[in-house]
mmCIF file of C-alpha atoms in Angstrom:
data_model
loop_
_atom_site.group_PDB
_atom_site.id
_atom_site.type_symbol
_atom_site.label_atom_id
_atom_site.label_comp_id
_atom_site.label_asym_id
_atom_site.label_seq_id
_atom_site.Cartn_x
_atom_site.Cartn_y
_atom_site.Cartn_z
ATOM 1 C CA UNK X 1 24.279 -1.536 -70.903
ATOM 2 C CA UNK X 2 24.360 0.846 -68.113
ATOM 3 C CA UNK X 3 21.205 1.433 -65.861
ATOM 4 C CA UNK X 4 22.425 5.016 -65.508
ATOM 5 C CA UNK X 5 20.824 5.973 -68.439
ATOM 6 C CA UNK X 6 17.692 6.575 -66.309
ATOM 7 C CA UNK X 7 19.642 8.896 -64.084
ATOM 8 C CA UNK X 8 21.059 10.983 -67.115
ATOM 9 C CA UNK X 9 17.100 10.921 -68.109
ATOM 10 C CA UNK X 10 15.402 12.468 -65.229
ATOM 11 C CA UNK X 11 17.693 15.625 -65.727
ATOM 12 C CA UNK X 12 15.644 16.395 -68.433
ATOM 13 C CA UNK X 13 13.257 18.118 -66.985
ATOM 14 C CA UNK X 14 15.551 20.609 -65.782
ATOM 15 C CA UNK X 15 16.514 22.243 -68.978
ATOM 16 C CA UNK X 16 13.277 24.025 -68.629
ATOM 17 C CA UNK X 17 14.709 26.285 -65.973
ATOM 18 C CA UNK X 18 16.591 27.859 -68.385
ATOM 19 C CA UNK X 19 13.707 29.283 -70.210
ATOM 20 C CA UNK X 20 15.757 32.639 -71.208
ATOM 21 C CA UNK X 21 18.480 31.016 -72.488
ATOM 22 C CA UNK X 22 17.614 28.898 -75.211
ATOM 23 C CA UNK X 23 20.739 27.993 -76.921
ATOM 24 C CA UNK X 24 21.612 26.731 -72.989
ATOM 25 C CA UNK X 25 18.366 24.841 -72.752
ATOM 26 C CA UNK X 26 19.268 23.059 -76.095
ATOM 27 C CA UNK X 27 22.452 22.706 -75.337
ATOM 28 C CA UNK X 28 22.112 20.690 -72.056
ATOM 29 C CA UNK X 29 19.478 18.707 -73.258
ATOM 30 C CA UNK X 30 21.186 17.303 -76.569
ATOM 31 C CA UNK X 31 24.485 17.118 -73.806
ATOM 32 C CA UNK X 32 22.182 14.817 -71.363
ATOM 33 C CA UNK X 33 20.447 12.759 -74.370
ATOM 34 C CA UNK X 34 23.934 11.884 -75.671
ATOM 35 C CA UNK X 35 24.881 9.822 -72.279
ATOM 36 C CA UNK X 36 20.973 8.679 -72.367
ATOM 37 C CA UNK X 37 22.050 6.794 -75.702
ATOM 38 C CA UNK X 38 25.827 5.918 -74.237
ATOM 39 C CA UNK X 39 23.834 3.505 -71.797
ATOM 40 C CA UNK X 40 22.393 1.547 -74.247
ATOM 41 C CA UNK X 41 18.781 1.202 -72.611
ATOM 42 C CA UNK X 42 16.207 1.248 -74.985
ATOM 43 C CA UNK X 43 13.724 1.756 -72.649
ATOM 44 C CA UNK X 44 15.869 5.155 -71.189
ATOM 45 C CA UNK X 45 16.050 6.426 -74.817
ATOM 46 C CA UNK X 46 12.895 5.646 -76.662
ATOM 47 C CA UNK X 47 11.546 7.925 -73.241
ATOM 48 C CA UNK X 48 13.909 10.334 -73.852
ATOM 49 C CA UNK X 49 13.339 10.433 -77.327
ATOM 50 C CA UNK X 50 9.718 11.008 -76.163
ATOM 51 C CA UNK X 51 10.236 14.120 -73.743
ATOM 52 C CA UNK X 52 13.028 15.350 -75.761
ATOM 53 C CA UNK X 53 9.968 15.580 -78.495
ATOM 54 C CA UNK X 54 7.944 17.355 -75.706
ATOM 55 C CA UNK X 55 10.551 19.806 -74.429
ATOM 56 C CA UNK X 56 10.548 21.093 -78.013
ATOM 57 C CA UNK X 57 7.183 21.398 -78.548
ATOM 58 C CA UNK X 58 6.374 23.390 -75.126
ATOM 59 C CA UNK X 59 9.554 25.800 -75.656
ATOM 60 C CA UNK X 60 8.667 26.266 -79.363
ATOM 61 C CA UNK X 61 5.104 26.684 -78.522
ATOM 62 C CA UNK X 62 6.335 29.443 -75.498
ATOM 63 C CA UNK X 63 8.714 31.295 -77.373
ATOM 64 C CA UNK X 64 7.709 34.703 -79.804
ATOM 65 C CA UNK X 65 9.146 36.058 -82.944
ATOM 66 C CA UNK X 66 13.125 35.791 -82.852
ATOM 67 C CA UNK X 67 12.899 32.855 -80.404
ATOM 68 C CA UNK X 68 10.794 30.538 -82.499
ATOM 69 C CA UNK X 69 13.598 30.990 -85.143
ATOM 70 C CA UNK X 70 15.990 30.160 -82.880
ATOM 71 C CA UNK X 71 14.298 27.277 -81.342
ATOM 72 C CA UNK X 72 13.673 26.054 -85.091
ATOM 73 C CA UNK X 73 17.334 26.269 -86.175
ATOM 74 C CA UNK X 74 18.419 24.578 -83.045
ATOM 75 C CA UNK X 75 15.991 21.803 -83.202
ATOM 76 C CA UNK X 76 17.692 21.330 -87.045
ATOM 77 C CA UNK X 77 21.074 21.457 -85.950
ATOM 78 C CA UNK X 78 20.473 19.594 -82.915
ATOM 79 C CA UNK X 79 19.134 16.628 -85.319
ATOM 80 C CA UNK X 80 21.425 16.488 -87.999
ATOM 81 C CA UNK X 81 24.734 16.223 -85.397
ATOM 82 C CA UNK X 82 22.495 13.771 -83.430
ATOM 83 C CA UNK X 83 21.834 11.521 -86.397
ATOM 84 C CA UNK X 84 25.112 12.079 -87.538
ATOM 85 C CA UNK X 85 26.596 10.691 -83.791
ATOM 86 C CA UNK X 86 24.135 7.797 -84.089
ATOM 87 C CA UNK X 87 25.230 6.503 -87.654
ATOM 88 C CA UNK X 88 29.457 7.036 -85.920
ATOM 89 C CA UNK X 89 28.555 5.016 -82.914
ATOM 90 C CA UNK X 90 26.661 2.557 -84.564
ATOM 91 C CA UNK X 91 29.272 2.185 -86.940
ATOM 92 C CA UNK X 92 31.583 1.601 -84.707
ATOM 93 C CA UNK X 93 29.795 0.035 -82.134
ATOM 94 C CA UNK X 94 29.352 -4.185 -82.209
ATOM 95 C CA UNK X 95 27.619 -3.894 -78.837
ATOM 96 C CA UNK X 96 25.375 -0.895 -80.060
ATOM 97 C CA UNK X 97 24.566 -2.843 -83.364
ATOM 98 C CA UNK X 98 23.954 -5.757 -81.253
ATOM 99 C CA UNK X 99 21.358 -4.109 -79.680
ATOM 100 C CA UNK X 100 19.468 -2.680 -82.633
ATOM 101 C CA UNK X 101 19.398 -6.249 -84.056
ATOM 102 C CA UNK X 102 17.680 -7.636 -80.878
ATOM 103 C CA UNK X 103 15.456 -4.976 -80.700
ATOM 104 C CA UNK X 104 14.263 -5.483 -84.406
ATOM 105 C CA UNK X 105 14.335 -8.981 -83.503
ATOM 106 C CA UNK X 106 11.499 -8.124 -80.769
ATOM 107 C CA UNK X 107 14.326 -9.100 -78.250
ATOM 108 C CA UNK X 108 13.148 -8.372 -74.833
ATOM 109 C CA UNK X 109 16.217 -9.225 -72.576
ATOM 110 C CA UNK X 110 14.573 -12.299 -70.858
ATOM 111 C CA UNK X 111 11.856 -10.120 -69.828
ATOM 112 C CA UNK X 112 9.305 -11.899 -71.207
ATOM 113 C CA UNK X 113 9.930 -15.008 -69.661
ATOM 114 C CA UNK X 114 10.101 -12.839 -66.417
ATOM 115 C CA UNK X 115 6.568 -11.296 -66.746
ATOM 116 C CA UNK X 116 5.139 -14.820 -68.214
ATOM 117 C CA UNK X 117 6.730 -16.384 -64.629
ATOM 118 C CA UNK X 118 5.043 -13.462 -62.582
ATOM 119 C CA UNK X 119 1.913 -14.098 -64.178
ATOM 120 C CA UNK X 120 1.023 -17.278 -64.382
ATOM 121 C CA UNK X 121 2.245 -17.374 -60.738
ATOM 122 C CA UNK X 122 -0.956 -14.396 -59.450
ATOM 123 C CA UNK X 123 -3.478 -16.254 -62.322
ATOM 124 C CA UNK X 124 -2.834 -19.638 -60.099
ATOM 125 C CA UNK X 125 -2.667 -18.031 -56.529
ATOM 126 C CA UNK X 126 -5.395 -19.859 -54.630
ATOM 127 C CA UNK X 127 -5.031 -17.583 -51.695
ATOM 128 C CA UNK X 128 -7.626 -14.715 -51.700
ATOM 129 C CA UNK X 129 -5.145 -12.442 -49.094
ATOM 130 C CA UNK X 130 -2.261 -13.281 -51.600
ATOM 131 C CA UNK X 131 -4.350 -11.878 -54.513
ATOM 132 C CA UNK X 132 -5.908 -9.042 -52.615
ATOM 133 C CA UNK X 133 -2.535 -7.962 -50.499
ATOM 134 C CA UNK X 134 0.249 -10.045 -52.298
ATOM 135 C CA UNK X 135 3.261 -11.831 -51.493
ATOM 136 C CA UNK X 136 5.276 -9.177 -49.178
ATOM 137 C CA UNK X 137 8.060 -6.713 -50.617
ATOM 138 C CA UNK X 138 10.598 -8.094 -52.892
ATOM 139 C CA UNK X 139 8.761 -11.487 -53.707
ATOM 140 C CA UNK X 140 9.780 -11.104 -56.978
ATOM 141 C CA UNK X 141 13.088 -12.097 -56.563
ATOM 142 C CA UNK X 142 12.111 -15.632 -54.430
ATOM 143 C CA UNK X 143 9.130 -15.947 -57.599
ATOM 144 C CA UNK X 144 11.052 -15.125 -60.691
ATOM 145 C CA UNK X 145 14.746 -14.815 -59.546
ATOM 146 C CA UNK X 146 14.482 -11.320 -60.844
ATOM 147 C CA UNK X 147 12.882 -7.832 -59.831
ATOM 148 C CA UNK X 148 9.559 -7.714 -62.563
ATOM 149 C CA UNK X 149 10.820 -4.765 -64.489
ATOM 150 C CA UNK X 150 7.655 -3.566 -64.474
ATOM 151 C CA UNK X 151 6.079 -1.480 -62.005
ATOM 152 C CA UNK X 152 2.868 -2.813 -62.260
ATOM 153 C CA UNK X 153 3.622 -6.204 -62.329
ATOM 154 C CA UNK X 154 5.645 -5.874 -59.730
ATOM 155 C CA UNK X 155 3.143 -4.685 -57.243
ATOM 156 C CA UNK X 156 0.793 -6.617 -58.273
ATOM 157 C CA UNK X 157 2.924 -10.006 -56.911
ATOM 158 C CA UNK X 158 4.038 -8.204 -54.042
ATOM 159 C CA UNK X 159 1.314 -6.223 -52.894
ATOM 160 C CA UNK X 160 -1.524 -7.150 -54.720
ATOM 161 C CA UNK X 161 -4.828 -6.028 -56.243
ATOM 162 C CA UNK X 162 -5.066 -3.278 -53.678
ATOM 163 C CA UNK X 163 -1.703 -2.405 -54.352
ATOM 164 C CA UNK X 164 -1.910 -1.627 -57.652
ATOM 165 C CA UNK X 165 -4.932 0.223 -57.246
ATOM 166 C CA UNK X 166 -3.466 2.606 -54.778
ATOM 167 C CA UNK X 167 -0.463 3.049 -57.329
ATOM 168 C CA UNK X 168 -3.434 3.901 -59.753
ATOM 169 C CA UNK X 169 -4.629 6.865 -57.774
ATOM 170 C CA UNK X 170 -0.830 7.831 -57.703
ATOM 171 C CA UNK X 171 -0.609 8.754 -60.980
ATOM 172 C CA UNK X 172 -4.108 9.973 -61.046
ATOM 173 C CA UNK X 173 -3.233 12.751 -58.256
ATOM 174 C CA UNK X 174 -0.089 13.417 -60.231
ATOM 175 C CA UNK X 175 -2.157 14.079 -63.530
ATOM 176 C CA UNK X 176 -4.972 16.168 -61.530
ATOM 177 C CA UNK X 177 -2.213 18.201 -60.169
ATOM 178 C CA UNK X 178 -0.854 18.615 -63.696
ATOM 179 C CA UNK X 179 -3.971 20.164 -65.243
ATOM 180 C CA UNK X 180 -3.978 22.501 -62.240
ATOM 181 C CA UNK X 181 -1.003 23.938 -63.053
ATOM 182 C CA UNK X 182 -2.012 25.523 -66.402
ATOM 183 C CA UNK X 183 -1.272 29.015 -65.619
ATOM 184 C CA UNK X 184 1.892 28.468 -64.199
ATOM 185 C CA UNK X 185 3.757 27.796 -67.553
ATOM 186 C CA UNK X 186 7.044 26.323 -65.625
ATOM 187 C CA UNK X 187 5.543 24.136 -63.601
ATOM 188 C CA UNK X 188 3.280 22.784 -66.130
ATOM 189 C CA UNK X 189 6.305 21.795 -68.296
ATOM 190 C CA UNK X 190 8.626 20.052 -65.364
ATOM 191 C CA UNK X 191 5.795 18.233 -64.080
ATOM 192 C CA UNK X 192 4.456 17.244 -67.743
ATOM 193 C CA UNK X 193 7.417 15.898 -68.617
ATOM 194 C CA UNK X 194 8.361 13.844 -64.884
ATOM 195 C CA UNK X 195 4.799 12.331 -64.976
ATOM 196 C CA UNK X 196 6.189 11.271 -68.596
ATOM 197 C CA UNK X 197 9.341 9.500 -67.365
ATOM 198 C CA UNK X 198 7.349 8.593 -64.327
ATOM 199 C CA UNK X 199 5.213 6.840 -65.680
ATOM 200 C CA UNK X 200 6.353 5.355 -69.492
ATOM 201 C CA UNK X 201 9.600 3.873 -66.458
ATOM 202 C CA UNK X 202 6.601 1.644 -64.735
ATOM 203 C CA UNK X 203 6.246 -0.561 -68.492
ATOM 204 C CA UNK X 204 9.748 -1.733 -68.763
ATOM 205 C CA UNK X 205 11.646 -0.682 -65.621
ATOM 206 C CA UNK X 206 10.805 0.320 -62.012
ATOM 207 C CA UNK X 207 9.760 4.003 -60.903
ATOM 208 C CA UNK X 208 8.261 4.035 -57.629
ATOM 209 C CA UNK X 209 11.525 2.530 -55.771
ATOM 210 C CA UNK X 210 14.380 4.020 -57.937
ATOM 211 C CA UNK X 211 13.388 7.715 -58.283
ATOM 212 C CA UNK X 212 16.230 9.691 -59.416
ATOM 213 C CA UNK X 213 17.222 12.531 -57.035
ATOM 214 C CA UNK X 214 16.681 15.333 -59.725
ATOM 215 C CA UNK X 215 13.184 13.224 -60.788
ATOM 216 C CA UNK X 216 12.773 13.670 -56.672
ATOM 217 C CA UNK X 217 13.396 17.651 -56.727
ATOM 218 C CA UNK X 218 11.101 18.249 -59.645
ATOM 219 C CA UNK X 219 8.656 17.241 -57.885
ATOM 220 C CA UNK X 220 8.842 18.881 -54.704
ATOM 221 C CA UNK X 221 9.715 22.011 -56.735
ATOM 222 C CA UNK X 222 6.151 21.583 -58.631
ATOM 223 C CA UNK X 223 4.364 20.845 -56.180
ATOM 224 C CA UNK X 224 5.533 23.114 -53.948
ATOM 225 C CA UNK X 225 4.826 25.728 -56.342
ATOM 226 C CA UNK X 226 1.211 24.678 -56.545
ATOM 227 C CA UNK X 227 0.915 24.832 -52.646
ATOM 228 C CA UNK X 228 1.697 28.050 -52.341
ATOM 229 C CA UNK X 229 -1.175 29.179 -55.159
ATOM 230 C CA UNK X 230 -3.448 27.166 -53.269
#
């Protein structure tokens, strides 16, 4: 299992730059998703499985005549060699097999005892600044022996109630600057799909503190973009 699945994932949105070359677009995103399912983290992959879903929906939905074709028949071919290296790898693959089974098995690599820990620990905090303001950065570790894994678990035991709230109106300034960008077709895509990874990384994995660089220059790029309009 190799966390850099979530780095290979936030290239993503990139292959929307590429807007007038679609057999490029396709290309580099069914090139990225194949090291997204090298790492072996299910949370990485059922997320890229999810924006790879979206990119092709947003080109398809841009593109005219010739170009939906296109789009169509690469989406096709795209899935048929991708099911094809799926089957090959899990075939060959103990550790990949291994993984599948746990997952059908409703496996959650320890996390659950992790989150249960976390908790039970904030239900039974008798300390009113503890529960309001938490227990200082990286309590997790002293608390569980483990980061949470979870974005919103993990503020919540380190910098409590109000914490989370301000991570709230995080997202919600990320999604109001989303709908703004509606006539700028670009932007609207990049930042659609980086709110996506964004966010759907704070359930099973951390977001806030271990932004990818390209995650990082989508979003200046976007909301740059809107600053200028402004």
């Amino acid at each position: 299992t190799n966390n850099a699945a979530y780095r290979f994932l936030g290239l993503l949105p990139l292959a929307f730059f590429w807007s007038k070359k679609p057999l490029l677009q396709y290309l580099f995103a069914a090139y990225i998703f194949v090291f997204i399912i090298a790492g072996m983290k299910r949370g990485a992959i059922l997320i890229g499985a999810i924006c790879f879903a979206w990119f092709v929906y947003r080109t398809w939905k841009a593109a005219r005549g010739n170009q939906r074709t296109l789009i169509t028949t690469l989406t096709i071919i795209i899935a048929i060699l991708g099911f094809r290296y799926v089957s090959d790898f899990y075939a060959t693959s103990e550790y990949f097999q291994r993984r599948v089974e746990q997952t059908a098995e409703g496996g959650l690599s320890n996390r659950d005892v992790i989150y249960s820990t976390l908790w039970n620990h904030f239900i039974n905090e008798t300390s009113v600044t503890k529960i309001l303001f938490g227990n200082g950065a990286l309590q997790t570790l002293s608390i569980s022996g483990s980061y949470a894994h979870n974005d919103w678990l993990e503020i919540l035991t380190c910098h409590g109630i109000v914490g989370v709230l301000i991570y709230v109106l995080y997202f919600i300034a990320l999604v109001k600057h989303w709908i703004r960008s509606k006539h700028n077709i670009l932007v609207y895509n990049i930042l659609g799909m980086t709110i996506i990874i964004m966010f759907a990384s704070t359930l099973f994995s951390m977001s806030y503190n271990n932004l990818s660089l390209s995650i990082v220059l989508c979003l200046g790029y976007c909301l740059g973009q809107l600053q200028l309009i402004a």
